[in-house]
PDB file of N, CA and C in Angstrom:
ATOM      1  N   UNK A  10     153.398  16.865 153.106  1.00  0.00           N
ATOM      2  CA  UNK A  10     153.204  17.616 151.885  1.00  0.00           C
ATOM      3  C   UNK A  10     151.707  17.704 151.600  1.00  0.00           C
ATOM      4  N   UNK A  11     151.129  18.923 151.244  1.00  0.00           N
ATOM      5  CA  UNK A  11     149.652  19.096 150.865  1.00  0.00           C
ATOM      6  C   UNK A  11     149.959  18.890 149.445  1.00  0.00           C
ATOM      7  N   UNK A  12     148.177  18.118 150.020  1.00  0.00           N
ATOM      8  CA  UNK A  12     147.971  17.839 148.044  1.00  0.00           C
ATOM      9  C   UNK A  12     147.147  19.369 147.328  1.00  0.00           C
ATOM     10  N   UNK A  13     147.592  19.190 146.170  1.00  0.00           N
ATOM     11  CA  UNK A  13     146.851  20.224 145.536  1.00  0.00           C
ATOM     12  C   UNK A  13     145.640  20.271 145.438  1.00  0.00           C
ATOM     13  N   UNK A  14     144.832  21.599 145.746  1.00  0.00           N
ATOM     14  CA  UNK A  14     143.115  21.867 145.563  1.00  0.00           C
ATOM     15  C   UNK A  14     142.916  22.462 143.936  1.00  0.00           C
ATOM     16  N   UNK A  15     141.812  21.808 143.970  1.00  0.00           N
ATOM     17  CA  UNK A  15     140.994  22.443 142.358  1.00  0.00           C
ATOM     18  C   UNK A  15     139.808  23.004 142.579  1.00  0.00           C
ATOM     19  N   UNK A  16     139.525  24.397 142.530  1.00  0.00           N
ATOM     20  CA  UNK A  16     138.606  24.761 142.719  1.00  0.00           C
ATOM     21  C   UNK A  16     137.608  25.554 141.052  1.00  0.00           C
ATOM     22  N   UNK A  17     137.204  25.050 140.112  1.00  0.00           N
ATOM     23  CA  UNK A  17     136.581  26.309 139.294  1.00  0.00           C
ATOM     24  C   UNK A  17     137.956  26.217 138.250  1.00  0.00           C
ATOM     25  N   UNK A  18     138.016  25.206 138.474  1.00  0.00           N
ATOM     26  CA  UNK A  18     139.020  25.300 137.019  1.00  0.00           C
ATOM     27  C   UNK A  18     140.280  25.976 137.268  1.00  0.00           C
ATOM     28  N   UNK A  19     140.646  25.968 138.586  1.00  0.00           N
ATOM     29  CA  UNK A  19     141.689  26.473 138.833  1.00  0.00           C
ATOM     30  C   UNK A  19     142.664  25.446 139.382  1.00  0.00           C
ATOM     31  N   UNK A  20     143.720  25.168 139.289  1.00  0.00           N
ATOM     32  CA  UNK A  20     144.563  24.213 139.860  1.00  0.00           C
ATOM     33  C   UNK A  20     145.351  24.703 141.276  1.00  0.00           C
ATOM     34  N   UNK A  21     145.291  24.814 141.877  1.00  0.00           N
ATOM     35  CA  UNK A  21     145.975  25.570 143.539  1.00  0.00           C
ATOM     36  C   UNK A  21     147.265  24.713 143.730  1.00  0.00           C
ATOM     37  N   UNK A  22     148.712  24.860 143.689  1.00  0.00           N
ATOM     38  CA  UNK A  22     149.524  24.281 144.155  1.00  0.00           C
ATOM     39  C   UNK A  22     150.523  25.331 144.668  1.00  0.00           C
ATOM     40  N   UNK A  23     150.900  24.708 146.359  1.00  0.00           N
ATOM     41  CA  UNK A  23     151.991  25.322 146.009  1.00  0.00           C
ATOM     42  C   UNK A  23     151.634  27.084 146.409  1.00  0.00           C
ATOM     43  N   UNK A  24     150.791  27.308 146.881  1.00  0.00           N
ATOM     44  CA  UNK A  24     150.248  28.832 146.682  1.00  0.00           C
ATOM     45  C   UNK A  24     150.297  29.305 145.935  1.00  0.00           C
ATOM     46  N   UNK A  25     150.399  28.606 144.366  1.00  0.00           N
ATOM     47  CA  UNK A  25     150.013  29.595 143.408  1.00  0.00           C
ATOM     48  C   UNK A  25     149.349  28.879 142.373  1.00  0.00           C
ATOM     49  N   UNK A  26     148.272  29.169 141.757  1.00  0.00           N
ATOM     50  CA  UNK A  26     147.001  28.596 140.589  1.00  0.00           C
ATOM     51  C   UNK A  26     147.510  28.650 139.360  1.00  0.00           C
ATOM     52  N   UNK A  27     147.559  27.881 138.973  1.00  0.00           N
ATOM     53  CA  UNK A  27     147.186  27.687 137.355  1.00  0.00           C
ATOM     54  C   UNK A  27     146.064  27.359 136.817  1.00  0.00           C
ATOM     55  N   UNK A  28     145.690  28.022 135.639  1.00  0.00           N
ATOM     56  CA  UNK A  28     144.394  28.373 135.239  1.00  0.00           C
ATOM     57  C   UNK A  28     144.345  26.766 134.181  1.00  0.00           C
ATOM     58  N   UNK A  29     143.608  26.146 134.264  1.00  0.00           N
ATOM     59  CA  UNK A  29     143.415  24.520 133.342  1.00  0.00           C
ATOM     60  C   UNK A  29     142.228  24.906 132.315  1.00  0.00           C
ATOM     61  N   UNK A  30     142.344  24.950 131.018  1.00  0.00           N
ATOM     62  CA  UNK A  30     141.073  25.482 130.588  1.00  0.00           C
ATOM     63  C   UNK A  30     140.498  24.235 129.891  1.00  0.00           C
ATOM     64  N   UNK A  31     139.579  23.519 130.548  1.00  0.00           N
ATOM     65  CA  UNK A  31     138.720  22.555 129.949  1.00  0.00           C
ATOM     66  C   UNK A  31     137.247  22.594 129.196  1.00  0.00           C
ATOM     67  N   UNK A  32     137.003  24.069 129.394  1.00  0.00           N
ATOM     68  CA  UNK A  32     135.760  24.445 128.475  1.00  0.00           C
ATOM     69  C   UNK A  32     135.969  25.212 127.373  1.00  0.00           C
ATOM     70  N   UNK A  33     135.003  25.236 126.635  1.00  0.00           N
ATOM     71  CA  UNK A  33     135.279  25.863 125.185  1.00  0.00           C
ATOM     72  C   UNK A  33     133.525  26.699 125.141  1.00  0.00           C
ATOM     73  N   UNK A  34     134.004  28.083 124.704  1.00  0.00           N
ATOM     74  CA  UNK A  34     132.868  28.747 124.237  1.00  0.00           C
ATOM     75  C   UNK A  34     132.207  28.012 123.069  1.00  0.00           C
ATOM     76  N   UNK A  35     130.377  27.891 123.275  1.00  0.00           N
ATOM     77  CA  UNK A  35     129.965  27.361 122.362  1.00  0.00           C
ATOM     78  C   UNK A  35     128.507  28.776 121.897  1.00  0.00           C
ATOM     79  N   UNK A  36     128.573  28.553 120.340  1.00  0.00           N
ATOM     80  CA  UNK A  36     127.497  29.591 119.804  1.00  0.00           C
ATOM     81  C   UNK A  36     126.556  29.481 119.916  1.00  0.00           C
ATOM     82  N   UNK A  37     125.585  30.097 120.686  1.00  0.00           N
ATOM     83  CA  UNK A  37     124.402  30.346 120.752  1.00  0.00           C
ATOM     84  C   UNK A  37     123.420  31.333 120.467  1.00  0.00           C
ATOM     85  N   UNK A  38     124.161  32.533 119.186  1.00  0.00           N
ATOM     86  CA  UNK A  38     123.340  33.568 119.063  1.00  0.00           C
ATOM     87  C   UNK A  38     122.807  32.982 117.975  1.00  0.00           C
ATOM     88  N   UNK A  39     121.712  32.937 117.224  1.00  0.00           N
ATOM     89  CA  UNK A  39     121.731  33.103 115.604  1.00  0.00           C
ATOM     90  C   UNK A  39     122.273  34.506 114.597  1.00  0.00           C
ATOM     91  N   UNK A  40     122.024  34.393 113.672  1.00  0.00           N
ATOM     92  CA  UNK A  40     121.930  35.327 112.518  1.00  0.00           C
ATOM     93  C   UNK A  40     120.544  36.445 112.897  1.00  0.00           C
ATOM     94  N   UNK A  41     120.053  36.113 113.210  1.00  0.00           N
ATOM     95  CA  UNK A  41     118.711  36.786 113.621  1.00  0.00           C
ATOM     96  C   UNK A  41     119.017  37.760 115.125  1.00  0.00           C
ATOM     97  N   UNK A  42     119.581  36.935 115.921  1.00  0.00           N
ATOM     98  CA  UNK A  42     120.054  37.521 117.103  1.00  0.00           C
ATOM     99  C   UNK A  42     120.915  38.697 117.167  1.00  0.00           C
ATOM    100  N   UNK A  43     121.982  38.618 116.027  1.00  0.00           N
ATOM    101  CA  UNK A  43     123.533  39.360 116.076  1.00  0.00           C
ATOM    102  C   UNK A  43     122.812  40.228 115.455  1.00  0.00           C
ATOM    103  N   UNK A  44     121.505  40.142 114.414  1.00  0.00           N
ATOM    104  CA  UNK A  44     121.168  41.556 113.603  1.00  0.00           C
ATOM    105  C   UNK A  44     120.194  42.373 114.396  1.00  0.00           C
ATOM    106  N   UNK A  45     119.451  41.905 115.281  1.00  0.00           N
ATOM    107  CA  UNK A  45     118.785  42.824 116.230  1.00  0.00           C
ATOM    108  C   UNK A  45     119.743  43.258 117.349  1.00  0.00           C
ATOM    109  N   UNK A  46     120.945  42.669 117.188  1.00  0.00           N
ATOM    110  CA  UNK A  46     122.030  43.428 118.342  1.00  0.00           C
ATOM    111  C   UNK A  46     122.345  44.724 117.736  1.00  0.00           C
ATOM    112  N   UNK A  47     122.395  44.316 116.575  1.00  0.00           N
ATOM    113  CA  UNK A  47     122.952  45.364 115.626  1.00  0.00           C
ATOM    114  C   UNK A  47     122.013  46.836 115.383  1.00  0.00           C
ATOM    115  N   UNK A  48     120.913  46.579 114.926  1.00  0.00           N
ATOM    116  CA  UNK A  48     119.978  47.294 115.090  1.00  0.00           C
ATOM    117  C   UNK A  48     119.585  47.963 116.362  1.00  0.00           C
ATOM    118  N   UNK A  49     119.588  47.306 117.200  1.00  0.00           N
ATOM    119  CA  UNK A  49     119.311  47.711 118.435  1.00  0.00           C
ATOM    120  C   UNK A  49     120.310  49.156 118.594  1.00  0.00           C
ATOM    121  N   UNK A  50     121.033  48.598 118.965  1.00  0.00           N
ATOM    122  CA  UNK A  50     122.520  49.407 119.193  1.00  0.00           C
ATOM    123  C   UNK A  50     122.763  50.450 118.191  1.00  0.00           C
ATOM    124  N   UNK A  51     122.440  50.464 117.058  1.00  0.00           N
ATOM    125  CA  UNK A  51     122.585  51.610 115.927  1.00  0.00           C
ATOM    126  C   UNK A  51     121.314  52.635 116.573  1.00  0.00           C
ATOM    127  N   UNK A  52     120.018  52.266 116.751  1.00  0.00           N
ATOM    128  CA  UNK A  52     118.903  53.347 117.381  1.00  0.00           C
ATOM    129  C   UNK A  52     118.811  53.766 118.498  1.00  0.00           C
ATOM    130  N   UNK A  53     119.657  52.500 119.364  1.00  0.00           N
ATOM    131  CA  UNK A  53     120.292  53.303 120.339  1.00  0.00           C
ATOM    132  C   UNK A  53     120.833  54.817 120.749  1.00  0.00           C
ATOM    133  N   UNK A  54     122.127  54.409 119.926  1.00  0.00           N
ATOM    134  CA  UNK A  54     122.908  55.478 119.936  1.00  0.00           C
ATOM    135  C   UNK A  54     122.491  56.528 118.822  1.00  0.00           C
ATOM    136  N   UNK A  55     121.691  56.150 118.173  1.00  0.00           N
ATOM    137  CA  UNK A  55     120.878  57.793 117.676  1.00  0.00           C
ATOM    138  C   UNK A  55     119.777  58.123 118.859  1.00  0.00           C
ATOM    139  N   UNK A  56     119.063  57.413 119.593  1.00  0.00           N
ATOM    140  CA  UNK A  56     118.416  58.696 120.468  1.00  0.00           C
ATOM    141  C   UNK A  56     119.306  59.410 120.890  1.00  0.00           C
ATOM    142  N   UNK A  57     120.316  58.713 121.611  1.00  0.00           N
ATOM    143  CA  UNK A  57     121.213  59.542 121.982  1.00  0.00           C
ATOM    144  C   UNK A  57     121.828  60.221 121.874  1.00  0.00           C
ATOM    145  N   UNK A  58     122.323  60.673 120.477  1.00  0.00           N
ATOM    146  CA  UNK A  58     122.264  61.494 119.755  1.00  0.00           C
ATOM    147  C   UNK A  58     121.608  62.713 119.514  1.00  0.00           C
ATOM    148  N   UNK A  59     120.235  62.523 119.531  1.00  0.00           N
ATOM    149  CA  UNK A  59     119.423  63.067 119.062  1.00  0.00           C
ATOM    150  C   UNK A  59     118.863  64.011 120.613  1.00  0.00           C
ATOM    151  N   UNK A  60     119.095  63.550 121.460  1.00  0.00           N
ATOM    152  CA  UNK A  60     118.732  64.470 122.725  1.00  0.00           C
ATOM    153  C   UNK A  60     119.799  65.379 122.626  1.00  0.00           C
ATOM    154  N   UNK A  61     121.004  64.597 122.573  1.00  0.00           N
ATOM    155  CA  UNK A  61     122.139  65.483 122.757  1.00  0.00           C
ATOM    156  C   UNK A  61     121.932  67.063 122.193  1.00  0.00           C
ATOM    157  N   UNK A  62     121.067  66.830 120.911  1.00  0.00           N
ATOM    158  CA  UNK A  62     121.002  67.812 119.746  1.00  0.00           C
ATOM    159  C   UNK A  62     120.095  68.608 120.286  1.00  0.00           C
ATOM    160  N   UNK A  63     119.078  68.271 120.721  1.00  0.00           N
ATOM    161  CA  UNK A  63     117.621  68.822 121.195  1.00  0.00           C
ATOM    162  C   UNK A  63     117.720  69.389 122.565  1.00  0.00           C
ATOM    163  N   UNK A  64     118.618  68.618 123.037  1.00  0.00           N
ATOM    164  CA  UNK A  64     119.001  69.867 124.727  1.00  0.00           C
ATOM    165  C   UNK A  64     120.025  70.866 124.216  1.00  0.00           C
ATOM    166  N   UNK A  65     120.825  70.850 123.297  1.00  0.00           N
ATOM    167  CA  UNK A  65     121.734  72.281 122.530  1.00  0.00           C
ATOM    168  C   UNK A  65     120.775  72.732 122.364  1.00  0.00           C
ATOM    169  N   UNK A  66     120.077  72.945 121.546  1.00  0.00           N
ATOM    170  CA  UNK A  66     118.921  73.688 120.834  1.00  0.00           C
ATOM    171  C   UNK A  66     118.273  74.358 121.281  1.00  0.00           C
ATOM    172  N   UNK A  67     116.932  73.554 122.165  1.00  0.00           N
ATOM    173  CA  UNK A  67     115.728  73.779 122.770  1.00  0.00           C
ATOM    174  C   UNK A  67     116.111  73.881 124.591  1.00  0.00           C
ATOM    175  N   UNK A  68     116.348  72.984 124.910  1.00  0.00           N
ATOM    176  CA  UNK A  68     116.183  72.574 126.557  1.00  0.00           C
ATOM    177  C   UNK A  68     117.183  73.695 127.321  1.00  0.00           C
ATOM    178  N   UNK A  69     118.169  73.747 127.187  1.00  0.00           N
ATOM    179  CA  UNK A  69     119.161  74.572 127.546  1.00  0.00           C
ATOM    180  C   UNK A  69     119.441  73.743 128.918  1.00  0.00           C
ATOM    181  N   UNK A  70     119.996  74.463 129.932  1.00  0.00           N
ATOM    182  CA  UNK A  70     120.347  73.808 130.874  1.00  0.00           C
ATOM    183  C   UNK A  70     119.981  73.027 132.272  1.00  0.00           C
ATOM    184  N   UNK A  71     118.517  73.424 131.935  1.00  0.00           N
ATOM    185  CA  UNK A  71     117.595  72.495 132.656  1.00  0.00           C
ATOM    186  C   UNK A  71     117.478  71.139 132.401  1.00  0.00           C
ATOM    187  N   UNK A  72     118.020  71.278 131.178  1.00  0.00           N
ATOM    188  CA  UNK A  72     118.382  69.036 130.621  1.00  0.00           C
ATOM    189  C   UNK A  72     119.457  68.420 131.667  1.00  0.00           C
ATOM    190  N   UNK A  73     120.370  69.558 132.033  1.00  0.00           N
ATOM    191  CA  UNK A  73     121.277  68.754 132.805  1.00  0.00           C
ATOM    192  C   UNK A  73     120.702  68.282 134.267  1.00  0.00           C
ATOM    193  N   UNK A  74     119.981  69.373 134.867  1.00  0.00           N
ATOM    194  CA  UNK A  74     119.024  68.991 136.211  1.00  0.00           C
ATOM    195  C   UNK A  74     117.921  67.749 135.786  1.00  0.00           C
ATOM    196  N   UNK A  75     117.807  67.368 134.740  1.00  0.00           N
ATOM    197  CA  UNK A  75     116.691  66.047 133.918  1.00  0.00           C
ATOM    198  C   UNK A  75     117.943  64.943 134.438  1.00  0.00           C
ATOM    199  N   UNK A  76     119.151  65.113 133.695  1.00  0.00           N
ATOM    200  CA  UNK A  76     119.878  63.943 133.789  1.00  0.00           C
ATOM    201  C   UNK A  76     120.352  63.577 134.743  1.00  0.00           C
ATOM    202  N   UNK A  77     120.289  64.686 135.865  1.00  0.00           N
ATOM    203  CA  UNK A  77     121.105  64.005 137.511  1.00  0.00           C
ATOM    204  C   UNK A  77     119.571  63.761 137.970  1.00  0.00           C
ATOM    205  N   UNK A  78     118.940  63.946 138.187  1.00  0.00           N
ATOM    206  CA  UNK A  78     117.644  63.026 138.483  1.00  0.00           C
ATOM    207  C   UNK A  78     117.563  61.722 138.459  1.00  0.00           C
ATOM    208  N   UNK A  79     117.535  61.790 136.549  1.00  0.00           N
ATOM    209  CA  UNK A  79     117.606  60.096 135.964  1.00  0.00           C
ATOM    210  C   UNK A  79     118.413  59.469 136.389  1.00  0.00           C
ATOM    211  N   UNK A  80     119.478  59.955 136.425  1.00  0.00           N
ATOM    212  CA  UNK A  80     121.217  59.641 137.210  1.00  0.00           C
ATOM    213  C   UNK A  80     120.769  58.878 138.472  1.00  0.00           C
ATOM    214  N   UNK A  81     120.469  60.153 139.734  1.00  0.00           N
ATOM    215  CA  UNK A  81     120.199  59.314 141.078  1.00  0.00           C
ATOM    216  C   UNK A  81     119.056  58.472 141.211  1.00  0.00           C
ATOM    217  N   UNK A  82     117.853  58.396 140.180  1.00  0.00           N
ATOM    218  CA  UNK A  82     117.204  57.315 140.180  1.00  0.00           C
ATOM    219  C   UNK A  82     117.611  55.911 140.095  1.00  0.00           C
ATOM    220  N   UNK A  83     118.307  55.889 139.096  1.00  0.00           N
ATOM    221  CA  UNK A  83     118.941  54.843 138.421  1.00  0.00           C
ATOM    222  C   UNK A  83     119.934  54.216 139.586  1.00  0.00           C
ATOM    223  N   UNK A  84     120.811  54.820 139.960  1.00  0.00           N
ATOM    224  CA  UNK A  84     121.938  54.857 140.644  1.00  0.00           C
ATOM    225  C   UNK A  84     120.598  53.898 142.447  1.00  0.00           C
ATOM    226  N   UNK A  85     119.605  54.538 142.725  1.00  0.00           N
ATOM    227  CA  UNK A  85     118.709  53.536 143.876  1.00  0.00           C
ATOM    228  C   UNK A  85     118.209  52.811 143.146  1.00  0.00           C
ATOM    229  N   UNK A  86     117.956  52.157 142.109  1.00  0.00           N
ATOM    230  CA  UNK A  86     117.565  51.484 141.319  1.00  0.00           C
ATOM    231  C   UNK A  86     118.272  50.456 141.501  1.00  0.00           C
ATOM    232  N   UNK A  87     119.106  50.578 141.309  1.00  0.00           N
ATOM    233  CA  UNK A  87     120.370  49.642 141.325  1.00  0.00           C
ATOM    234  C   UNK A  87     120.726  49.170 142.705  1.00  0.00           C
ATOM    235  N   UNK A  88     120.852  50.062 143.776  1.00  0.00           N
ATOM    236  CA  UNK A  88     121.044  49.817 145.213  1.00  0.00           C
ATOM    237  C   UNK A  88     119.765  48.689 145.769  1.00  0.00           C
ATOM    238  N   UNK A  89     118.603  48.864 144.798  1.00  0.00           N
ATOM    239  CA  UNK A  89     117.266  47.802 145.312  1.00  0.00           C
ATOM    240  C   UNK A  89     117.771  46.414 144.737  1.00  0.00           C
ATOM    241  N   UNK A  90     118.470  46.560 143.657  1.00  0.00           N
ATOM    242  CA  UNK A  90     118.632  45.013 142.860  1.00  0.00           C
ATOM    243  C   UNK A  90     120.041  44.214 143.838  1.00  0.00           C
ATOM    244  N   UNK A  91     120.716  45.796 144.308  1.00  0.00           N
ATOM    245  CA  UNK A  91     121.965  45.130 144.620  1.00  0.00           C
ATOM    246  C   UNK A  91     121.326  43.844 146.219  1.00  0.00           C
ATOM    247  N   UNK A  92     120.289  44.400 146.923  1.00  0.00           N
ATOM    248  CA  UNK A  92     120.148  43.656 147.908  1.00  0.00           C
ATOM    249  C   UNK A  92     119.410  42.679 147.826  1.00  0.00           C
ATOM    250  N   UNK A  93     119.078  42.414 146.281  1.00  0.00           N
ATOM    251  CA  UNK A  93     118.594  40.964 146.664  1.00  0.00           C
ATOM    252  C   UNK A  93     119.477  40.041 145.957  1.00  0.00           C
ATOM    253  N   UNK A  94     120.444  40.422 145.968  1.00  0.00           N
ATOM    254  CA  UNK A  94     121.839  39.196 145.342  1.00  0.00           C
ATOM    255  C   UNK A  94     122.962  39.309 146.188  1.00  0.00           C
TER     256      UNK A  94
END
């Protein structure tokens, strides 16, 4: 008979895991933290907004050839970070 493996908080028996939960989330944001989340995220989503408005308007459809640019930049951007992890 195999004995059971524990790997990560997982219990392995049997071919099938049960999850053992021995940790507990602990708080580490402040009051200060959660309100610049907050802020953040509210001016956020008004630039964003606010282009939205300004490529209707002004830009016309040359904003969309702006955003697949930014798009495939971003998108190798990401392919550079992916290879060093």
């Amino acid at each position: 008979e195999s004995s059971p493996l524990t790997h990560d908080g997982f219990h392995v028996e049997n071919g099938e895991s049960v999850i053992h939960q021995h940790h507990e989330l602990h708080r580490h944001l402040s009051l200060f933290d959660l309100t610049c989340l907050g802020v953040g995220a509210t001016i956020g989503s008004g630039v964003f907004v606010l282009t939205g408005l300004i490529a209707h308007s002004q830009a016309g459809p040359a904003c969309f050839l702006s955003w697949a640019i930014a798009g495939a930049a971003a998108c190798l951007s990401g392919l550079c970070y992916a290879e060093l992890g």
